[in-house]
Amino acid sequence: MPILNSASELQSVATAWRRHLHAHPEILYDVENTAAFITEKLQEFGVDEIVTGIGRTGVVGIIKGTGTGRTIGLRADMDALPLEEISGKPWASATAGRMHACGHDGHMAMLLGAARHLADTRNFAGRVAVIFQPAEEGGRGALAMVEDGLMERFDIAEVYGMHNMPGKKAGSFAIRKGGIMAAPDKFALKIIGRGGHAAEPHNTADTIVIGAQIVGALQTIAARNANPLRSVVVSVTQFHAGTTHNIIPEEAFISGTVRSLDEQVRDLAERRIGELASGIAAAHGAQVEYDYERACPVTVNHPRETDYAAEAAMEVVGPEHVDTEVDPSMAGEDFAFMLQSRPGAYIMIGNGDTAGLHNPAYDFNDEILSAGISYWVRLAEHRLPR
Ligand SMILES: [Zn+2]
Ligand SMILES: [Zn+2]
């Protein structure tokens, strides 16, 4: 594997950064110590310009190459999760109830490693923007940075992201053109019927019977409304109603999630949930209050930039270790907002046979740091040739 020489040297120092960050997890936008650590490292590397407080607690470092050219953005996320770690590792979280269970500690260490190498070698024309983003885990930190002028302020032409993937061979890469991560939305339905005595159902509008029909009907969105070649998941995950055996409840509450890889299917699901629920309720003399919440868009890889990313990965680990047609994931990723504002691509790097993401036993695999660092460096040098 033609991993950068200096990346192999960087391996031990990046491991130390990664373990430090792992032991000190911070949540959502409250990543002040993490941002301070990153800022200090970027200063140490001689990064030309460091701007903090973008999107509240985001950090951007600008590294100038030799010669003028465009600016390429490389992004890592910084936040951890509200979870009790059980990895038992010596570098396990020092804070109860918080842990880096999604590997953002490793993402930061890889981007820091790349920043150090790029600042040392400057073997490119133009500028590299290393972007450290808060609040990926449900806080829309990527959107906060975009709305804070990230792309215009630093004149970013293309933007790239990377996430580790447990279950894929350590240090291998996987990518695809188009939708790679789903839009993770939520919906809630409140059914308002007419409660009464369970012995006199004819005098009620039974919200449990209505709710059960709605749950059944929602299955037809994937089975009968969406184009079978364009997948969508509609899962009901909560159904609350009633208090005891002899009362037909006045109200019922249903909620769940919609995952889609295509904005048209997403619109369709949103519309059909409302139509099915209100139609069924109306047929039984009840009403429905419907709420649909969009978390982040589909993460859509731009075709040309996907090729650039795959080529850089192939140079690092060889074509046999780069899957260019990986199945998309139905999980969400707020990097989608950055890809809506600039062309770019999001790649997965195998974390090997470890516990899954968001699992309390998960740990980022330090062995893949050098492959990740080398990927970032190759990509930047390719996109900014001298
Ligand atoms: Zn996560
Ligand atoms: Zn993550």
Tab-separated table of N, CA and C in Angstrom, residues 33-157:
chain	number	residue	atom	x	y	z
A	33	ASN	N	-13.444	22.706	24.401
A	33	ASN	CA	-12.102	22.146	24.657
A	33	ASN	C	-11.560	21.436	23.421
A	34	THR	N	-12.447	20.773	22.708
A	34	THR	CA	-12.047	20.091	21.475
A	34	THR	C	-11.562	21.120	20.455
A	35	ALA	N	-12.339	22.198	20.297
A	35	ALA	CA	-11.967	23.261	19.349
A	35	ALA	C	-10.642	23.911	19.758
A	36	ALA	N	-10.428	24.067	21.063
A	36	ALA	CA	-9.180	24.680	21.543
A	36	ALA	C	-7.990	23.762	21.231
A	37	PHE	N	-8.181	22.458	21.414
A	37	PHE	CA	-7.126	21.474	21.113
A	37	PHE	C	-6.759	21.540	19.626
A	38	ILE	N	-7.767	21.579	18.787
A	38	ILE	CA	-7.539	21.628	17.334
A	38	ILE	C	-6.824	22.924	16.948
A	39	THR	N	-7.280	24.024	17.500
A	39	THR	CA	-6.676	25.332	17.213
A	39	THR	C	-5.198	25.333	17.586
A	40	GLU	N	-4.902	24.782	18.765
A	40	GLU	CA	-3.521	24.730	19.242
A	40	GLU	C	-2.651	23.896	18.288
A	41	LYS	N	-3.191	22.767	17.843
A	41	LYS	CA	-2.425	21.919	16.916
A	41	LYS	C	-2.196	22.644	15.588
A	42	LEU	N	-3.239	23.285	15.064
A	42	LEU	CA	-3.103	23.974	13.772
A	42	LEU	C	-2.052	25.081	13.871
A	43	GLN	N	-2.012	25.766	15.031
A	43	GLN	CA	-0.988	26.809	15.235
A	43	GLN	C	0.400	26.183	15.216
A	44	GLU	N	0.534	25.078	15.942
A	44	GLU	CA	1.800	24.349	16.017
A	44	GLU	C	2.302	23.933	14.620
A	45	PHE	N	1.366	23.565	13.730
A	45	PHE	CA	1.755	23.093	12.385
A	45	PHE	C	2.139	24.255	11.459
A	46	GLY	N	1.872	25.498	11.883
A	46	GLY	CA	2.146	26.640	11.011
A	46	GLY	C	1.086	26.852	9.948
A	47	VAL	N	-0.158	26.474	10.253
A	47	VAL	CA	-1.277	26.737	9.342
A	47	VAL	C	-1.435	28.254	9.210
A	48	ASP	N	-1.668	28.743	7.981
A	48	ASP	CA	-1.560	30.179	7.703
A	48	ASP	C	-2.635	31.035	8.359
A	49	GLU	N	-3.845	30.495	8.394
A	49	GLU	CA	-4.954	31.297	8.915
A	49	GLU	C	-5.845	30.342	9.699
A	50	ILE	N	-6.233	30.737	10.906
A	50	ILE	CA	-7.113	29.890	11.714
A	50	ILE	C	-8.271	30.753	12.181
A	51	VAL	N	-9.496	30.327	11.859
A	51	VAL	CA	-10.668	31.101	12.257
A	51	VAL	C	-11.550	30.207	13.136
A	52	THR	N	-11.876	30.701	14.317
A	52	THR	CA	-12.721	29.926	15.234
A	52	THR	C	-14.118	30.547	15.281
A	53	GLY	N	-15.044	29.831	15.884
A	53	GLY	CA	-16.386	30.372	16.103
A	53	GLY	C	-17.254	30.413	14.861
A	54	ILE	N	-16.950	29.607	13.858
A	54	ILE	CA	-17.799	29.552	12.657
A	54	ILE	C	-18.861	28.487	12.886
A	55	GLY	N	-20.137	28.860	12.730
A	55	GLY	CA	-21.202	27.935	13.096
A	55	GLY	C	-21.120	27.673	14.598
A	56	ARG	N	-20.973	28.751	15.352
A	56	ARG	CA	-20.834	28.750	16.813
A	56	ARG	C	-19.475	28.259	17.281
A	57	THR	N	-19.152	26.960	17.132
A	57	THR	CA	-17.883	26.467	17.684
A	57	THR	C	-17.014	25.754	16.637
A	58	GLY	N	-17.312	25.958	15.357
A	58	GLY	CA	-16.502	25.339	14.309
A	58	GLY	C	-15.159	26.033	14.158
A	59	VAL	N	-14.182	25.301	13.606
A	59	VAL	CA	-12.834	25.838	13.388
A	59	VAL	C	-12.443	25.587	11.931
A	60	VAL	N	-11.857	26.604	11.291
A	60	VAL	CA	-11.358	26.439	9.923
A	60	VAL	C	-9.897	26.865	9.883
A	61	GLY	N	-9.065	25.999	9.304
A	61	GLY	CA	-7.663	26.347	9.086
A	61	GLY	C	-7.391	26.431	7.600
A	62	ILE	N	-6.656	27.471	7.188
A	62	ILE	CA	-6.314	27.632	5.767
A	62	ILE	C	-4.820	27.383	5.589
A	63	ILE	N	-4.501	26.451	4.695
A	63	ILE	CA	-3.099	26.133	4.392
A	63	ILE	C	-2.836	26.550	2.951
A	64	LYS	N	-1.875	27.439	2.771
A	64	LYS	CA	-1.569	27.933	1.424
A	64	LYS	C	-0.503	27.075	0.779
A	65	GLY	N	-0.738	26.728	-0.484
A	65	GLY	CA	0.256	25.955	-1.231
A	65	GLY	C	1.279	26.876	-1.854
A	66	THR	N	2.145	26.296	-2.694
A	66	THR	CA	3.096	27.121	-3.428
A	66	THR	C	2.442	27.407	-4.778
A	67	GLY	N	2.130	28.641	-5.012
A	67	GLY	CA	1.404	29.007	-6.232
A	67	GLY	C	-0.064	29.208	-5.936
A	68	THR	N	-0.707	29.984	-6.809
A	68	THR	CA	-2.107	30.305	-6.572
A	68	THR	C	-3.014	29.269	-7.221
A	69	GLY	N	-4.226	29.221	-6.742
A	69	GLY	CA	-5.198	28.272	-7.270
A	69	GLY	C	-6.467	28.324	-6.436
A	70	ARG	N	-7.292	27.308	-6.619
A	70	ARG	CA	-8.581	27.299	-5.936
A	70	ARG	C	-8.428	26.826	-4.489
A	71	THR	N	-9.571	26.811	-3.761
A	71	THR	CA	-9.569	26.320	-2.380
A	71	THR	C	-10.439	25.077	-2.282
A	72	ILE	N	-9.857	24.021	-1.712
A	72	ILE	CA	-10.563	22.757	-1.519
A	72	ILE	C	-10.842	22.588	-0.025
A	73	GLY	N	-12.086	22.253	0.316
A	73	GLY	CA	-12.458	22.068	1.722
A	73	GLY	C	-12.466	20.595	2.104
A	74	LEU	N	-11.839	20.268	3.247
A	74	LEU	CA	-11.850	18.907	3.796
A	74	LEU	C	-12.494	19.004	5.176
A	75	ARG	N	-13.493	18.172	5.425
A	75	ARG	CA	-14.276	18.365	6.649
A	75	ARG	C	-14.224	17.162	7.593
A	76	ALA	N	-14.082	17.459	8.893
A	76	ALA	CA	-14.226	16.447	9.948
A	76	ALA	C	-15.258	16.949	10.952
A	77	ASP	N	-15.949	16.028	11.615
A	77	ASP	CA	-16.909	16.414	12.651
A	77	ASP	C	-16.277	16.233	14.032
A	78	MET	N	-16.762	16.985	15.027
A	78	MET	CA	-16.067	17.056	16.317
A	78	MET	C	-16.838	16.498	17.508
A	79	ASP	N	-18.150	16.290	17.360
A	79	ASP	CA	-18.959	16.014	18.556
A	79	ASP	C	-19.079	14.527	18.880
A	80	ALA	N	-19.330	14.257	20.155
A	80	ALA	CA	-19.520	12.901	20.665
A	80	ALA	C	-21.008	12.678	20.941
A	81	LEU	N	-21.319	11.583	21.646
A	81	LEU	CA	-22.722	11.201	21.866
A	81	LEU	C	-23.023	11.074	23.371
A	82	PRO	N	-24.274	11.267	23.735
A	82	PRO	CA	-24.662	11.064	25.138
A	82	PRO	C	-24.872	9.572	25.423
A	83	LEU	N	-23.792	8.879	25.727
A	83	LEU	CA	-23.816	7.417	25.857
A	83	LEU	C	-22.745	7.028	26.869
A	84	GLU	N	-23.007	5.964	27.633
A	84	GLU	CA	-22.050	5.484	28.641
A	84	GLU	C	-21.120	4.462	27.990
A	85	GLU	N	-19.829	4.769	27.964
A	85	GLU	CA	-18.881	3.888	27.265
A	85	GLU	C	-18.596	2.608	28.048
A	86	ILE	N	-18.536	1.472	27.331
A	86	ILE	CA	-18.162	0.203	27.973
A	86	ILE	C	-16.998	-0.469	27.241
A	87	SER	N	-16.208	0.328	26.490
A	87	SER	CA	-15.119	-0.266	25.693
A	87	SER	C	-14.029	-0.859	26.582
A	88	GLY	N	-13.870	-0.318	27.790
A	88	GLY	CA	-12.828	-0.806	28.699
A	88	GLY	C	-11.420	-0.423	28.274
A	89	LYS	N	-11.297	0.445	27.259
A	89	LYS	CA	-9.967	0.836	26.786
A	89	LYS	C	-9.325	1.812	27.779
A	90	PRO	N	-7.978	1.819	27.822
A	90	PRO	CA	-7.295	2.764	28.745
A	90	PRO	C	-7.647	4.227	28.433
A	91	TRP	N	-7.998	4.530	27.179
A	91	TRP	CA	-8.322	5.905	26.775
A	91	TRP	C	-9.837	6.141	26.747
A	92	ALA	N	-10.592	5.272	27.431
A	92	ALA	CA	-12.058	5.412	27.441
A	92	ALA	C	-12.457	6.777	27.996
A	93	SER	N	-13.670	7.179	27.707
A	93	SER	CA	-14.178	8.486	28.112
A	93	SER	C	-13.973	8.746	29.600
A	94	ALA	N	-13.460	9.941	29.907
A	94	ALA	CA	-13.275	10.345	31.294
A	94	ALA	C	-14.533	11.017	31.840
A	95	THR	N	-15.549	11.154	31.008
A	95	THR	CA	-16.778	11.822	31.430
A	95	THR	C	-17.943	10.842	31.364
A	96	ALA	N	-18.602	10.617	32.498
A	96	ALA	CA	-19.733	9.692	32.535
A	96	ALA	C	-20.838	10.178	31.596
A	97	GLY	N	-21.428	9.234	30.877
A	97	GLY	CA	-22.578	9.576	30.046
A	97	GLY	C	-22.249	10.255	28.729
A	98	ARG	N	-20.967	10.299	28.362
A	98	ARG	CA	-20.578	10.854	27.057
A	98	ARG	C	-19.514	9.969	26.451
A	99	MET	N	-19.598	9.772	25.156
A	99	MET	CA	-18.509	9.033	24.514
A	99	MET	C	-18.423	9.323	23.017
A	100	HIS	N	-17.223	9.170	22.474
A	100	HIS	CA	-17.035	9.246	21.020
A	100	HIS	C	-17.418	7.886	20.436
A	101	ALA	N	-18.718	7.667	20.245
A	101	ALA	CA	-19.218	6.372	19.757
A	101	ALA	C	-19.440	6.381	18.259
A	102	CYS	N	-19.076	7.482	17.585
A	102	CYS	CA	-19.264	7.540	16.138
A	102	CYS	C	-17.918	7.745	15.428
A	103	GLY	N	-16.836	7.783	16.224
A	103	GLY	CA	-15.506	7.878	15.623
A	103	GLY	C	-15.113	9.269	15.166
A	104	HIS	N	-15.825	10.299	15.622
A	104	HIS	CA	-15.457	11.658	15.207
A	104	HIS	C	-14.079	12.039	15.771
A	105	ASP	N	-13.673	11.369	16.869
A	105	ASP	CA	-12.310	11.540	17.385
A	105	ASP	C	-11.289	11.133	16.319
A	106	GLY	N	-11.547	10.000	15.663
A	106	GLY	CA	-10.652	9.539	14.596
A	106	GLY	C	-10.697	10.452	13.380
A	107	HIS	N	-11.901	10.955	13.063
A	107	HIS	CA	-12.026	11.867	11.917
A	107	HIS	C	-11.175	13.122	12.145
A	108	MET	N	-11.211	13.649	13.383
A	108	MET	CA	-10.408	14.842	13.690
A	108	MET	C	-8.922	14.526	13.599
A	109	ALA	N	-8.523	13.367	14.141
A	109	ALA	CA	-7.090	13.006	14.140
A	109	ALA	C	-6.583	12.850	12.704
A	110	MET	N	-7.407	12.265	11.822
A	110	MET	CA	-6.981	12.092	10.423
A	110	MET	C	-6.829	13.452	9.736
A	111	LEU	N	-7.770	14.351	9.992
A	111	LEU	CA	-7.684	15.659	9.333
A	111	LEU	C	-6.542	16.493	9.913
A	112	LEU	N	-6.296	16.345	11.210
A	112	LEU	CA	-5.140	17.032	11.809
A	112	LEU	C	-3.840	16.501	11.197
A	113	GLY	N	-3.762	15.193	11.028
A	113	GLY	CA	-2.565	14.589	10.425
A	113	GLY	C	-2.333	15.123	9.023
A	114	ALA	N	-3.428	15.215	8.259
A	114	ALA	CA	-3.318	15.743	6.895
A	114	ALA	C	-2.893	17.206	6.930
A	115	ALA	N	-3.454	17.978	7.859
A	115	ALA	CA	-3.101	19.406	7.968
A	115	ALA	C	-1.616	19.559	8.246
A	116	ARG	N	-1.086	18.713	9.135
A	116	ARG	CA	0.333	18.818	9.456
A	116	ARG	C	1.194	18.490	8.237
A	117	HIS	N	0.824	17.418	7.541
A	117	HIS	CA	1.605	17.034	6.356
A	117	HIS	C	1.525	18.115	5.268
A	118	LEU	N	0.329	18.625	5.026
A	118	LEU	CA	0.153	19.635	3.971
A	118	LEU	C	0.874	20.933	4.321
A	119	ALA	N	0.876	21.297	5.607
A	119	ALA	CA	1.566	22.518	6.029
A	119	ALA	C	3.087	22.344	5.944
A	120	ASP	N	3.561	21.119	6.141
A	120	ASP	CA	4.995	20.832	6.040
A	120	ASP	C	5.481	20.825	4.600
A	121	THR	N	4.666	20.250	3.692
A	121	THR	CA	5.150	19.983	2.333
A	121	THR	C	4.702	21.027	1.308
A	122	ARG	N	3.491	21.538	1.450
A	122	ARG	CA	2.939	22.579	0.557
A	122	ARG	C	3.097	22.213	-0.915
A	123	ASN	N	2.903	20.950	-1.208
A	123	ASN	CA	3.110	20.440	-2.564
A	123	ASN	C	1.821	20.563	-3.393
A	124	PHE	N	1.263	21.777	-3.408
A	124	PHE	CA	0.023	22.020	-4.163
A	124	PHE	C	-0.091	23.516	-4.453
A	125	ALA	N	-0.904	23.817	-5.472
A	125	ALA	CA	-1.126	25.219	-5.851
A	125	ALA	C	-2.548	25.597	-5.460
A	126	GLY	N	-2.697	26.610	-4.643
A	126	GLY	CA	-4.019	26.987	-4.161
A	126	GLY	C	-4.061	26.856	-2.644
A	127	ARG	N	-5.244	26.602	-2.109
A	127	ARG	CA	-5.365	26.557	-0.657
A	127	ARG	C	-6.218	25.368	-0.233
A	128	VAL	N	-5.856	24.801	0.916
A	128	VAL	CA	-6.678	23.745	1.523
A	128	VAL	C	-7.336	24.334	2.770
A	129	ALA	N	-8.649	24.182	2.863
A	129	ALA	CA	-9.371	24.598	4.068
A	129	ALA	C	-9.703	23.341	4.866
A	130	VAL	N	-9.125	23.210	6.061
A	130	VAL	CA	-9.505	22.087	6.927
A	130	VAL	C	-10.642	22.569	7.825
A	131	ILE	N	-11.759	21.869	7.735
A	131	ILE	CA	-13.004	22.317	8.376
A	131	ILE	C	-13.345	21.366	9.516
A	132	PHE	N	-13.419	21.873	10.731
A	132	PHE	CA	-13.789	21.074	11.893
A	132	PHE	C	-15.160	21.556	12.369
A	133	GLN	N	-16.121	20.660	12.258
A	133	GLN	CA	-17.529	21.037	12.431
A	133	GLN	C	-18.138	20.502	13.732
A	134	PRO	N	-18.874	21.330	14.467
A	134	PRO	CA	-19.571	20.833	15.659
A	134	PRO	C	-20.920	20.213	15.293
A	135	ALA	N	-21.547	19.567	16.276
A	135	ALA	CA	-22.975	19.224	16.230
A	135	ALA	C	-23.408	18.456	14.992
A	136	GLU	N	-22.676	17.395	14.652
A	136	GLU	CA	-23.141	16.541	13.549
A	136	GLU	C	-24.297	15.663	14.016
A	137	GLU	N	-24.249	15.264	15.301
A	137	GLU	CA	-25.217	14.285	15.820
A	137	GLU	C	-26.552	14.954	16.147
A	138	GLY	N	-27.283	15.330	15.117
A	138	GLY	CA	-28.618	15.874	15.319
A	138	GLY	C	-28.677	17.363	15.564
A	139	GLY	N	-27.542	18.075	15.441
A	139	GLY	CA	-27.560	19.513	15.713
A	139	GLY	C	-27.433	20.380	14.460
A	140	ARG	N	-27.313	19.751	13.298
A	140	ARG	CA	-27.176	20.455	12.030
A	140	ARG	C	-26.029	21.471	12.045
A	141	GLY	N	-24.885	21.013	12.608
A	141	GLY	CA	-23.710	21.886	12.681
A	141	GLY	C	-23.172	22.255	11.308
A	142	ALA	N	-23.317	21.336	10.341
A	142	ALA	CA	-22.846	21.641	8.975
A	142	ALA	C	-23.645	22.806	8.408
A	143	LEU	N	-24.953	22.782	8.650
A	143	LEU	CA	-25.797	23.886	8.168
A	143	LEU	C	-25.425	25.190	8.879
A	144	ALA	N	-25.153	25.094	10.175
A	144	ALA	CA	-24.760	26.296	10.925
A	144	ALA	C	-23.500	26.918	10.321
A	145	MET	N	-22.540	26.094	9.934
A	145	MET	CA	-21.308	26.624	9.335
A	145	MET	C	-21.587	27.214	7.946
A	146	VAL	N	-22.419	26.516	7.154
A	146	VAL	CA	-22.748	27.025	5.812
A	146	VAL	C	-23.475	28.369	5.946
A	147	GLU	N	-24.424	28.435	6.882
A	147	GLU	CA	-25.175	29.688	7.069
A	147	GLU	C	-24.306	30.803	7.625
A	148	ASP	N	-23.213	30.425	8.262
A	148	ASP	CA	-22.276	31.420	8.776
A	148	ASP	C	-21.287	31.864	7.686
A	149	GLY	N	-21.521	31.441	6.457
A	149	GLY	CA	-20.717	31.932	5.334
A	149	GLY	C	-19.461	31.138	5.052
A	150	LEU	N	-19.390	29.901	5.566
A	150	LEU	CA	-18.191	29.064	5.391
A	150	LEU	C	-17.673	29.069	3.952
A	151	MET	N	-18.562	28.798	2.989
A	151	MET	CA	-18.102	28.601	1.609
A	151	MET	C	-17.630	29.909	0.972
A	152	GLU	N	-18.374	30.991	1.200
A	152	GLU	CA	-18.039	32.286	0.581
A	152	GLU	C	-16.807	32.887	1.247
A	153	ARG	N	-16.794	32.832	2.577
A	153	ARG	CA	-15.719	33.452	3.339
A	153	ARG	C	-14.350	32.917	2.955
A	154	PHE	N	-14.289	31.620	2.717
A	154	PHE	CA	-12.996	31.007	2.389
A	154	PHE	C	-12.911	30.631	0.913
A	155	ASP	N	-13.914	31.051	0.156
A	155	ASP	CA	-13.913	30.839	-1.295
A	155	ASP	C	-13.721	29.357	-1.641
A	156	ILE	N	-14.450	28.498	-0.951
A	156	ILE	CA	-14.289	27.046	-1.125
A	156	ILE	C	-14.976	26.596	-2.422
A	157	ALA	N	-14.221	25.890	-3.277
A	157	ALA	CA	-14.744	25.466	-4.579
A	157	ALA	C	-15.339	24.064	-4.528
